[in-house]
Tab-separated table of C-alpha atoms in Angstrom:
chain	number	residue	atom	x	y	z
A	1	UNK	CA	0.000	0.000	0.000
A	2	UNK	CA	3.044	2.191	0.478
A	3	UNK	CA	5.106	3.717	-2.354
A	4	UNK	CA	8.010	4.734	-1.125
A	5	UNK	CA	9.139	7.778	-3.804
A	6	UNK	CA	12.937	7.351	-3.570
A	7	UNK	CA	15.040	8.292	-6.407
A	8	UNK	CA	14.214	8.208	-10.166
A	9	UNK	CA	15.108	4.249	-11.252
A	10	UNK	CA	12.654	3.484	-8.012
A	11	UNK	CA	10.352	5.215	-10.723
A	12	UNK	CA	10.868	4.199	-13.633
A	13	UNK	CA	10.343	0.629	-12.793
A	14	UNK	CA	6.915	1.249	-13.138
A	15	UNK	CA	6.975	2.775	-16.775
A	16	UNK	CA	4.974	0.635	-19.356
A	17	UNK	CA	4.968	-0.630	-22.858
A	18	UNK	CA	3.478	1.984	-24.699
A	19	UNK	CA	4.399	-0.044	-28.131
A	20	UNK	CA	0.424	-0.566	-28.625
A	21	UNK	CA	-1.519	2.345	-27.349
A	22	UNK	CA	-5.315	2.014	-27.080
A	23	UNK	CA	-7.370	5.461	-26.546
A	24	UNK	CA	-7.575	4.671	-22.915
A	25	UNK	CA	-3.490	4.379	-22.821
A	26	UNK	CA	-2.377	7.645	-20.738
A	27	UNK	CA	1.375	7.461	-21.973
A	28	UNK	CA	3.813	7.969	-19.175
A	29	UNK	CA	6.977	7.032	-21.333
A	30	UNK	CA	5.989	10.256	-23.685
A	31	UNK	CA	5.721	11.973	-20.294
A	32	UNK	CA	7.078	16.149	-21.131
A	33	UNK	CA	8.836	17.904	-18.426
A	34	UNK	CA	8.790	22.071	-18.426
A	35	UNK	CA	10.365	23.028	-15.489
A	36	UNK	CA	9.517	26.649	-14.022
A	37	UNK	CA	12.216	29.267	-14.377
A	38	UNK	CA	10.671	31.009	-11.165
A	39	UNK	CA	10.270	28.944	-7.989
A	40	UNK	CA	8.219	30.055	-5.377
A	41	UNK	CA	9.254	30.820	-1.851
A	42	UNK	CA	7.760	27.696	0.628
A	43	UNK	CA	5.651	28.820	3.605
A	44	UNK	CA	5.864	27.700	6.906
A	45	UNK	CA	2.129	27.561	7.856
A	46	UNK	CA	-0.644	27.865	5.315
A	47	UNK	CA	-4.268	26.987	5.337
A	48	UNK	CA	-5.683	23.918	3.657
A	49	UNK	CA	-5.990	24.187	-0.175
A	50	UNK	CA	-4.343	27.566	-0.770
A	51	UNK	CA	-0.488	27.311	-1.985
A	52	UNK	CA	-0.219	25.309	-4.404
A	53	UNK	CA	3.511	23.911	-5.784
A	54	UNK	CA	5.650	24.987	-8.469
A	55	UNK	CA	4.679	22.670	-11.085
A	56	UNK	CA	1.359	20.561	-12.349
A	57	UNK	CA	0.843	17.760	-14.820
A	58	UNK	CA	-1.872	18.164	-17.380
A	59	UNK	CA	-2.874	15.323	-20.328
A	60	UNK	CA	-5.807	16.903	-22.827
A	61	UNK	CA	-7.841	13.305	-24.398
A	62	UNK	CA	-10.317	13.241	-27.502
A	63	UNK	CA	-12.536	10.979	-28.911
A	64	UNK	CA	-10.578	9.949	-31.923
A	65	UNK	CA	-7.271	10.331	-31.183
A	66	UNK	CA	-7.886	9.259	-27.079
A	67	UNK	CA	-4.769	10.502	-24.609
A	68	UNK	CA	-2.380	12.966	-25.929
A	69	UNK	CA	1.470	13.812	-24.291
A	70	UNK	CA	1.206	14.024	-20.759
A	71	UNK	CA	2.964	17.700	-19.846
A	72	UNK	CA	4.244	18.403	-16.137
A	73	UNK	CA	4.804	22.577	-16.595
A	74	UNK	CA	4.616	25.509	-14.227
A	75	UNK	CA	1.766	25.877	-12.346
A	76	UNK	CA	-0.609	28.356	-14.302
A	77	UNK	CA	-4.220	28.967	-15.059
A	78	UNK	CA	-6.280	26.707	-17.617
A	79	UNK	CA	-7.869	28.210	-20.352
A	80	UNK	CA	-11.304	26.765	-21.233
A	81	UNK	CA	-14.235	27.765	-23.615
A	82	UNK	CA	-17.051	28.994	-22.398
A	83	UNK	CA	-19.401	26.372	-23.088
A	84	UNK	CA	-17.201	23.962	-21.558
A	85	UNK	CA	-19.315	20.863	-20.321
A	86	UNK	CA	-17.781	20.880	-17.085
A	87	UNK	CA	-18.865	24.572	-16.398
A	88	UNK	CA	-22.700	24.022	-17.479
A	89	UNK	CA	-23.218	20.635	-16.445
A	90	UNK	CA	-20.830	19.485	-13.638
A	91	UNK	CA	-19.259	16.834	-16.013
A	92	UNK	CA	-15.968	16.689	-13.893
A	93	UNK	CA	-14.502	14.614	-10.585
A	94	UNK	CA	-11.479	14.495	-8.438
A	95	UNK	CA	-9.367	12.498	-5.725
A	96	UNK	CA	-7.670	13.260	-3.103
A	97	UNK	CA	-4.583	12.067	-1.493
A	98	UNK	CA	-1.395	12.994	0.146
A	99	UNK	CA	2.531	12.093	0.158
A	100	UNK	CA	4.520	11.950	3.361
A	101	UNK	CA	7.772	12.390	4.167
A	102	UNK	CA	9.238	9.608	6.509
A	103	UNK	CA	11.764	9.411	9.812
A	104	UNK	CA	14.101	8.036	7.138
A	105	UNK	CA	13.715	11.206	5.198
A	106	UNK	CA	11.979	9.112	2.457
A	107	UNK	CA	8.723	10.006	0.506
A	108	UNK	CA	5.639	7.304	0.433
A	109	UNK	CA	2.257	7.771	-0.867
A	110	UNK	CA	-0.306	5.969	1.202
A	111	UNK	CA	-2.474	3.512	-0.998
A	112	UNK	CA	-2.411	5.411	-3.979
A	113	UNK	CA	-3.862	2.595	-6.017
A	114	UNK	CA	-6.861	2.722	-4.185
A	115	UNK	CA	-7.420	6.335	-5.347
A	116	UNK	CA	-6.641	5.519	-9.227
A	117	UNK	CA	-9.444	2.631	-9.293
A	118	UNK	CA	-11.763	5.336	-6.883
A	119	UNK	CA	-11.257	7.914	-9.408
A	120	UNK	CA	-11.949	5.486	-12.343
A	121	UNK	CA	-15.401	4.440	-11.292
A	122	UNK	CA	-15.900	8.084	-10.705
A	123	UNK	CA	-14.757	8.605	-14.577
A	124	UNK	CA	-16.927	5.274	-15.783
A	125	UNK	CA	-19.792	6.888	-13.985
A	126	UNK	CA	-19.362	10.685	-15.256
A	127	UNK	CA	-19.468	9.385	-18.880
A	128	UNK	CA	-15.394	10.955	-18.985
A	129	UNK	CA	-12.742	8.740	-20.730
A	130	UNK	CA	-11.014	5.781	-19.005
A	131	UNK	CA	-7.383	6.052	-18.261
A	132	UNK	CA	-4.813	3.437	-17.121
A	133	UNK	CA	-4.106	3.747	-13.582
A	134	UNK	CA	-0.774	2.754	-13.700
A	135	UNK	CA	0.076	5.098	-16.182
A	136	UNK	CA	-1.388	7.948	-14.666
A	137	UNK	CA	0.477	7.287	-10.726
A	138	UNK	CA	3.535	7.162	-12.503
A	139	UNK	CA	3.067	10.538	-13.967
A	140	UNK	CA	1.850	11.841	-10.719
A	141	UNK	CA	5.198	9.925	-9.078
A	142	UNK	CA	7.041	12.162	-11.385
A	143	UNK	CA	5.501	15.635	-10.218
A	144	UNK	CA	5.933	14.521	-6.780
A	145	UNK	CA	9.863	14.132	-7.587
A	146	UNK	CA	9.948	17.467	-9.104
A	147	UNK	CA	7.828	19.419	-6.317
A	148	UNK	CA	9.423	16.951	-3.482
A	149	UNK	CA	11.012	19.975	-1.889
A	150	UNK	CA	7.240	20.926	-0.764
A	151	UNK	CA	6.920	18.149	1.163
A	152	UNK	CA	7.042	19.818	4.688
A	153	UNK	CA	9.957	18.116	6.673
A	154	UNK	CA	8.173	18.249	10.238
A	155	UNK	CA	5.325	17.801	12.263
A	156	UNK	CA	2.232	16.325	11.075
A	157	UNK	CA	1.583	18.384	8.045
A	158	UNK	CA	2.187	17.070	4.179
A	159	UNK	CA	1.070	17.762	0.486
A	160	UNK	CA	-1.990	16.822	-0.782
A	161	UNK	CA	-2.486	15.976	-4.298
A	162	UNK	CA	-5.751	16.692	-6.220
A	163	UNK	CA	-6.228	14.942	-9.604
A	164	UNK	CA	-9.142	16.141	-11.481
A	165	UNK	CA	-10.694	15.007	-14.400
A	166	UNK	CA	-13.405	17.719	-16.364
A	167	UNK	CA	-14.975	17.281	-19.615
A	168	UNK	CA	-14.018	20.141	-22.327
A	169	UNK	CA	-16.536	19.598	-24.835
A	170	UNK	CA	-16.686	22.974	-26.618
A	171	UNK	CA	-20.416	23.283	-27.013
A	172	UNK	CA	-23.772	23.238	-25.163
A	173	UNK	CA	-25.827	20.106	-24.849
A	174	UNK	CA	-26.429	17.542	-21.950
A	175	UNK	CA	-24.054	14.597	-23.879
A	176	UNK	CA	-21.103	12.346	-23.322
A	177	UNK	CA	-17.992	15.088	-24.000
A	178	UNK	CA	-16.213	14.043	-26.696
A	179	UNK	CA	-12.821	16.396	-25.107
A	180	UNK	CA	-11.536	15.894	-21.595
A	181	UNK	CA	-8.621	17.215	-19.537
A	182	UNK	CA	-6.760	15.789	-16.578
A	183	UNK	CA	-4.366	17.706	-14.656
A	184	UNK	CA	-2.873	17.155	-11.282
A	185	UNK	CA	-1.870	19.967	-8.751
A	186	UNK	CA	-0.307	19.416	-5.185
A	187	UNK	CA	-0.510	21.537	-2.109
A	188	UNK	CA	0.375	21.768	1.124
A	189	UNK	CA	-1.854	20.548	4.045
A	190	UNK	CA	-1.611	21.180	7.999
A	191	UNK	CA	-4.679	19.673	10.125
A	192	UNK	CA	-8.061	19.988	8.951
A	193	UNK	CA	-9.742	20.154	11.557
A	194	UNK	CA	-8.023	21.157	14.617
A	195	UNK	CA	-10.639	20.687	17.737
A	196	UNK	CA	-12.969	17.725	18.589
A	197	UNK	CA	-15.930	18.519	15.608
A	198	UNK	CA	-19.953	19.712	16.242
A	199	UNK	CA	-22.634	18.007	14.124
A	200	UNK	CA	-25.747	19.679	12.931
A	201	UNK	CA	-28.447	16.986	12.127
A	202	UNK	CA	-31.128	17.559	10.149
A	203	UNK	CA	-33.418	15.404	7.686
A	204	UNK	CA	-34.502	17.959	5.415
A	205	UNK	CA	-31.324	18.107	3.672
A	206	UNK	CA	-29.986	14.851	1.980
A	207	UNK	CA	-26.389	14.735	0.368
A	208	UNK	CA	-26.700	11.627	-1.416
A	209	UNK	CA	-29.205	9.208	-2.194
A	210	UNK	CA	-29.600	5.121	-3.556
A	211	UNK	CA	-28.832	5.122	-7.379
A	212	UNK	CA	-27.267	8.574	-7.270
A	213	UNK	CA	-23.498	9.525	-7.105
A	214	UNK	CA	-22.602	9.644	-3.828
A	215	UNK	CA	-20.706	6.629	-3.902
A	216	UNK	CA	-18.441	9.002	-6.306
A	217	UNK	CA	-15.708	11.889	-5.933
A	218	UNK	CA	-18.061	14.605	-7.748
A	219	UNK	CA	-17.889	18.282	-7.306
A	220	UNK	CA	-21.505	18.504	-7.510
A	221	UNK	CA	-21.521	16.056	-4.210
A	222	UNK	CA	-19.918	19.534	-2.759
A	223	UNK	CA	-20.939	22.812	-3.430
A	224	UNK	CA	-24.787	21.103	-2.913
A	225	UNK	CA	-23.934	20.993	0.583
A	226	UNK	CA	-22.712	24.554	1.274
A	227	UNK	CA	-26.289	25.747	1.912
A	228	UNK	CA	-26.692	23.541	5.049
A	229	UNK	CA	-23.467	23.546	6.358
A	230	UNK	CA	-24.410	27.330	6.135
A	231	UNK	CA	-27.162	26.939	8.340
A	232	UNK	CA	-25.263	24.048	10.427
A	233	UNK	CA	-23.345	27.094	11.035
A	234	UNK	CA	-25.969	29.265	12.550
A	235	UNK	CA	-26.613	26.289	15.038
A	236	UNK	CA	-23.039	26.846	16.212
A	237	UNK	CA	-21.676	23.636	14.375
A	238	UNK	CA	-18.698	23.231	12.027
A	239	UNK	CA	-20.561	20.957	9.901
A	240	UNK	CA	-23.151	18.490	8.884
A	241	UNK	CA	-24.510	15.173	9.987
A	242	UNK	CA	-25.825	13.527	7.072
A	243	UNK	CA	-29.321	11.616	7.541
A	244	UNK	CA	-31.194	9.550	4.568
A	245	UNK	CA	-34.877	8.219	4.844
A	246	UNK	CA	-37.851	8.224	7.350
A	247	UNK	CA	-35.483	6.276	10.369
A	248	UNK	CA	-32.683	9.196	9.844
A	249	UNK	CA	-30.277	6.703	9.017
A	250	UNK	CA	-26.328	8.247	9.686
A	251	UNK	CA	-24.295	8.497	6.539
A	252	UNK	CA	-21.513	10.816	6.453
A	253	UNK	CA	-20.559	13.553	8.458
A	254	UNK	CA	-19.313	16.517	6.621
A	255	UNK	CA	-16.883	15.162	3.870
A	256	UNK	CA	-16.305	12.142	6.259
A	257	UNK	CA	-17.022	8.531	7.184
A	258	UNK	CA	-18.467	7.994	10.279
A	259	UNK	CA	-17.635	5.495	13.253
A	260	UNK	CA	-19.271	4.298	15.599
A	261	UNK	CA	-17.401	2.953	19.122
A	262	UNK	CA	-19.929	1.574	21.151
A	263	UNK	CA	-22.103	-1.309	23.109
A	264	UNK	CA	-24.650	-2.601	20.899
A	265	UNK	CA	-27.516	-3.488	21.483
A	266	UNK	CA	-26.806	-7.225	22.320
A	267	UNK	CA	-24.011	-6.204	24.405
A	268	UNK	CA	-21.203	-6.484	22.315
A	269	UNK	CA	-18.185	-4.062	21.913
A	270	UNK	CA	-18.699	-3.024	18.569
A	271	UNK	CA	-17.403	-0.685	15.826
A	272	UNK	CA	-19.686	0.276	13.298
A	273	UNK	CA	-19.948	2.238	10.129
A	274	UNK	CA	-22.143	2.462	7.477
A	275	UNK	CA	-22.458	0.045	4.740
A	276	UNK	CA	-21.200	1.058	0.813
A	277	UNK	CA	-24.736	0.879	-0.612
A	278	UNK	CA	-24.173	4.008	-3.194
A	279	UNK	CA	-24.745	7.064	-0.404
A	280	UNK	CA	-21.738	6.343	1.013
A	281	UNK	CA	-18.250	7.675	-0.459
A	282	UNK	CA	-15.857	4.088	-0.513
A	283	UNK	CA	-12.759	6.494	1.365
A	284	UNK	CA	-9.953	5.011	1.322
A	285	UNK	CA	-9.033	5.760	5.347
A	286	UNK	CA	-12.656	4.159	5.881
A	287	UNK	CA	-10.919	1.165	4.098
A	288	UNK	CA	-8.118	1.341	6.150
A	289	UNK	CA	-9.720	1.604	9.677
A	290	UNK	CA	-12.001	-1.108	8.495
A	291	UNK	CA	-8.226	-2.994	7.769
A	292	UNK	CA	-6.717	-2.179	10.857
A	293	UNK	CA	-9.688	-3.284	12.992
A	294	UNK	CA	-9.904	-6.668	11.684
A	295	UNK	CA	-6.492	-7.177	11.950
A	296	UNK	CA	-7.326	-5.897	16.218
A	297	UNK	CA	-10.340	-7.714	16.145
A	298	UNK	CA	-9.370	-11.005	17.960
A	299	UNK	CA	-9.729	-10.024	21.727
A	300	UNK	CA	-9.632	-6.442	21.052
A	301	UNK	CA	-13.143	-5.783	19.698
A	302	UNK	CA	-17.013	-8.209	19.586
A	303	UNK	CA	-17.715	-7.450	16.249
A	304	UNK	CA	-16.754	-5.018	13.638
A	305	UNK	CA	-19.487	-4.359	10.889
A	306	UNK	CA	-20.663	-2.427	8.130
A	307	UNK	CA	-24.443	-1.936	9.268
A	308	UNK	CA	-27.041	0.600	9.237
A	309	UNK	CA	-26.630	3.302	12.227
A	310	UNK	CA	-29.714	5.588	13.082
A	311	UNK	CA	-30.041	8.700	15.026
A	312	UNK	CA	-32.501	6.948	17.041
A	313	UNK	CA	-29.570	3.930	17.856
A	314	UNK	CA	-27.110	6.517	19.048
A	315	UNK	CA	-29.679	8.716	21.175
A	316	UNK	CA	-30.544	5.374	22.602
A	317	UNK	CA	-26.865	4.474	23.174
A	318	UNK	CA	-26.431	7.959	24.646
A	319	UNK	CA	-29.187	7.724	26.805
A	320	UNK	CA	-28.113	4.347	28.312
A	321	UNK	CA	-24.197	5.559	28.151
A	322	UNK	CA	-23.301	2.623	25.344
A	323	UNK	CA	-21.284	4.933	23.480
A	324	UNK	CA	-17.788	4.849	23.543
A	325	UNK	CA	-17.113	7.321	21.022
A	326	UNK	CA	-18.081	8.862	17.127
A	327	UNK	CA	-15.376	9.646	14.895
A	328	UNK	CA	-15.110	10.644	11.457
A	329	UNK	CA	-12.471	9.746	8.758
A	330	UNK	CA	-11.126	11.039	5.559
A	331	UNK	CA	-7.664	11.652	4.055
A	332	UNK	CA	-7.722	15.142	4.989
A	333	UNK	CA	-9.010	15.248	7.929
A	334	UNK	CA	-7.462	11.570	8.776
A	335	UNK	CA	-8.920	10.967	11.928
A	336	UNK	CA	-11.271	13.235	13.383
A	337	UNK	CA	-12.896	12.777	17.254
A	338	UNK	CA	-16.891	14.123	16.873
A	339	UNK	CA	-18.038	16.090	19.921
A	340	UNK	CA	-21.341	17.339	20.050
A	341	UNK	CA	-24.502	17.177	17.765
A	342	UNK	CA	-27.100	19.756	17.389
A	343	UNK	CA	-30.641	16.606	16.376
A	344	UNK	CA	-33.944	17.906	16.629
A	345	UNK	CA	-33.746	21.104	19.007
A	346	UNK	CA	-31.172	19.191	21.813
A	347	UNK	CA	-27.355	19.280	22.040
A	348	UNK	CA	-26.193	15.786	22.579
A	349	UNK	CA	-22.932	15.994	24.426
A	350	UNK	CA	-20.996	12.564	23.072
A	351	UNK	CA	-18.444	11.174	24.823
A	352	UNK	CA	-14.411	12.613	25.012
A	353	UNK	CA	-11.815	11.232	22.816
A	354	UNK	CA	-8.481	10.371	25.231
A	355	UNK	CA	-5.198	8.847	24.509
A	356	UNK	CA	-6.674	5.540	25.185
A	357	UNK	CA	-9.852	5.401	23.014
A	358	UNK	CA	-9.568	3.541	19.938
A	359	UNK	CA	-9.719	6.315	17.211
A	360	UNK	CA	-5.954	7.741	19.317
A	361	UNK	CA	-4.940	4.175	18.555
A	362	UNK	CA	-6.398	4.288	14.900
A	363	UNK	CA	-4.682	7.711	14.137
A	364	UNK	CA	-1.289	6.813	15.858
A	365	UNK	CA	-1.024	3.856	13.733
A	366	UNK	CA	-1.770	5.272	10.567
A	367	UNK	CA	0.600	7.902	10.962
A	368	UNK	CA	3.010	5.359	11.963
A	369	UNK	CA	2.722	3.287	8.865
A	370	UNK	CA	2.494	6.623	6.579
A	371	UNK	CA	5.787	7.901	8.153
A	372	UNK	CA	7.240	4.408	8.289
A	373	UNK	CA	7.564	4.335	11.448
């Protein structure tokens, strides 16, 4: 699951055959390299998501001739026509993942083939152009070499790479784009969230729903949920809890997964988190909590299970003081302890996270494994 970023024969071990391209072929081995001729000065301390690195890889695709040259150049603006699909009709995803730097001064990407066949389905499902996974990490390997001076050296904080995939079809109407573009661009990232997090619950807003796209990594997914984290805002809460169907059924919790630490309802120490049935966004630290645990599961935990969770469970659970703790997940936010939620006019007060609750142990040893430690 690690790839340790090392030198440049680590990388170009991984460099295909290109000798028969197909349209979905992204070709590394053609890979371009335009190095900037101005480097930007690194800051110590930014916010999430606004300083971006020196250099960014784009690959333009079309129906006939499929993939063109990758090109890694200086980080710039894109130019797009104004009836771009993307623009009108939100034909366009993303992923999301980070590179460390390691005690042993090394650089690793955490599971990064889990992203590529994430952001795949995500492609399959926008109606955007398939693209060969491999192909495309080892470009984004290459970038990483080039920009691995932004890789902060200490503390938790690391850079966070956002591929994104849009459909450029130059003119208006709802249809499969016949032009695409990829591009890749890095940035630093600190701690997301930086205090325990407060839930606002409430039904009448839905992020995702069964036969929808919530299972994918959409922009629409987003900026439809600014309105009621807005107003999860005026309840004094940093985000939202979201709830599907008539039993308010838990789903996600801002961009997160959500965990459940508790005492179930036959007694059992249990961790719990929803199940992948197409509301749910398959993240890959859910994956990885889910991996952990099993491997912890022998004496350590009752049960671990992908089940349905309702805000009437964990108000009973509350009630009844079940509840270990509720934590979300997510690769920017990692692990992240849930304090308080605002559900139908009360304030439920959920347990503290300490050094000896389970998520601690979760995040300690994912950090550990990301840092090689």
């Amino acid at each position: 699951g690690l790839w340790v970023l090392n030198n440049t024969s680590a990388m170009s071990s991984h460099v295909l055959n290109h000798s028969h391209q197909h349209l979905s072929s992204l070709p590394e081995s053609d890979l371009v390299v335009q190095l900037s001729t101005s480097l930007k000065t690194k800051p110590d301390v930014v916010d999430f998501g606004t300083v971006f690195t020196d250099h960014m890889l784009t690959v333009e695709w079309n129906a006939n001739d499929g993939w063109q040259t990758p090109l890694i150049r200086p980080f710039g603006d894109l130019s797009l026509h104004p009836a771009c699909s993307a623009l009108h009709y939100a034909v366009e995803l993303f992923e999301g993942l980070k590179v460390y730097r390691g005690d042993d001064k090394r650089l690793r990407l955490f599971r990064p083939l889990l992203n590529m066949e994430r952001m795949s389905k995500s492609a399959e499902r926008a109606c955007l152009p398939a693209f060969d996974q491999s192909e495309l990490l080892g470009c984004i390997k290459r970038l990483i070499e080039i920009d691995q001076d932004w890789v902060p050296h200490l503390g938790p904080a690391c850079l966070y790479i956002r591929p994104t995939l849009i459909g450029t079809e130059p003119s208006l109407g709802v249809k499969k784009p016949n032009r695409a573009l990829l591009y890749v661009i890095m940035c630093q990232a600190g701690s997301y969230f930086n205090t325990k997090l407060s839930l606002w619950a409430d039904p009448k807003y839905t992020r995702a729903w069964k036969g929808g796209t919530g299972d994918c990594k959409m922009g629409g997914n987003y900026g439809g949920t600014l309105f009621a984290q807005l107003e999860a805002g005026s309840y004094g809460c940093q985000q939202v809890l979201w709830l599907y169907g008539e039993d308010h059924q838990i789903t996600e919790g801002g961009t997160m997964n959500i965990f459940l630490h508790w005492i179930n309802e036959d007694g059992d120490e249990e961790l719990a988190t929803p199940p992948l049935d197409g509301t749910i966004l398959p993240g890959v630290t859910r994956q990885s909590i889910l991996d952990l645990a099993r491997k912890w599961h022998s004496g350590f935990l009752n049960s671990l299970l992908e089940r349905y969770l309702t805000m009437g469970q964990l108000c009973s659970a509350l009630k009844q003081q079940r509840l270990k703790e509720m934590f979300g997940s997510g690769t920017a936010c990692r692990v992240c302890h849930i304090g308080s939620i605002v559900y139908e006019e009360k304030n439920l007060q959920l347990p503290n996270q300490d050094e000896h609750s389970l998520s601690s142990r979760i995040a300690t040893e994912l950090t550990d494994i990301q840092v090689s430690r």
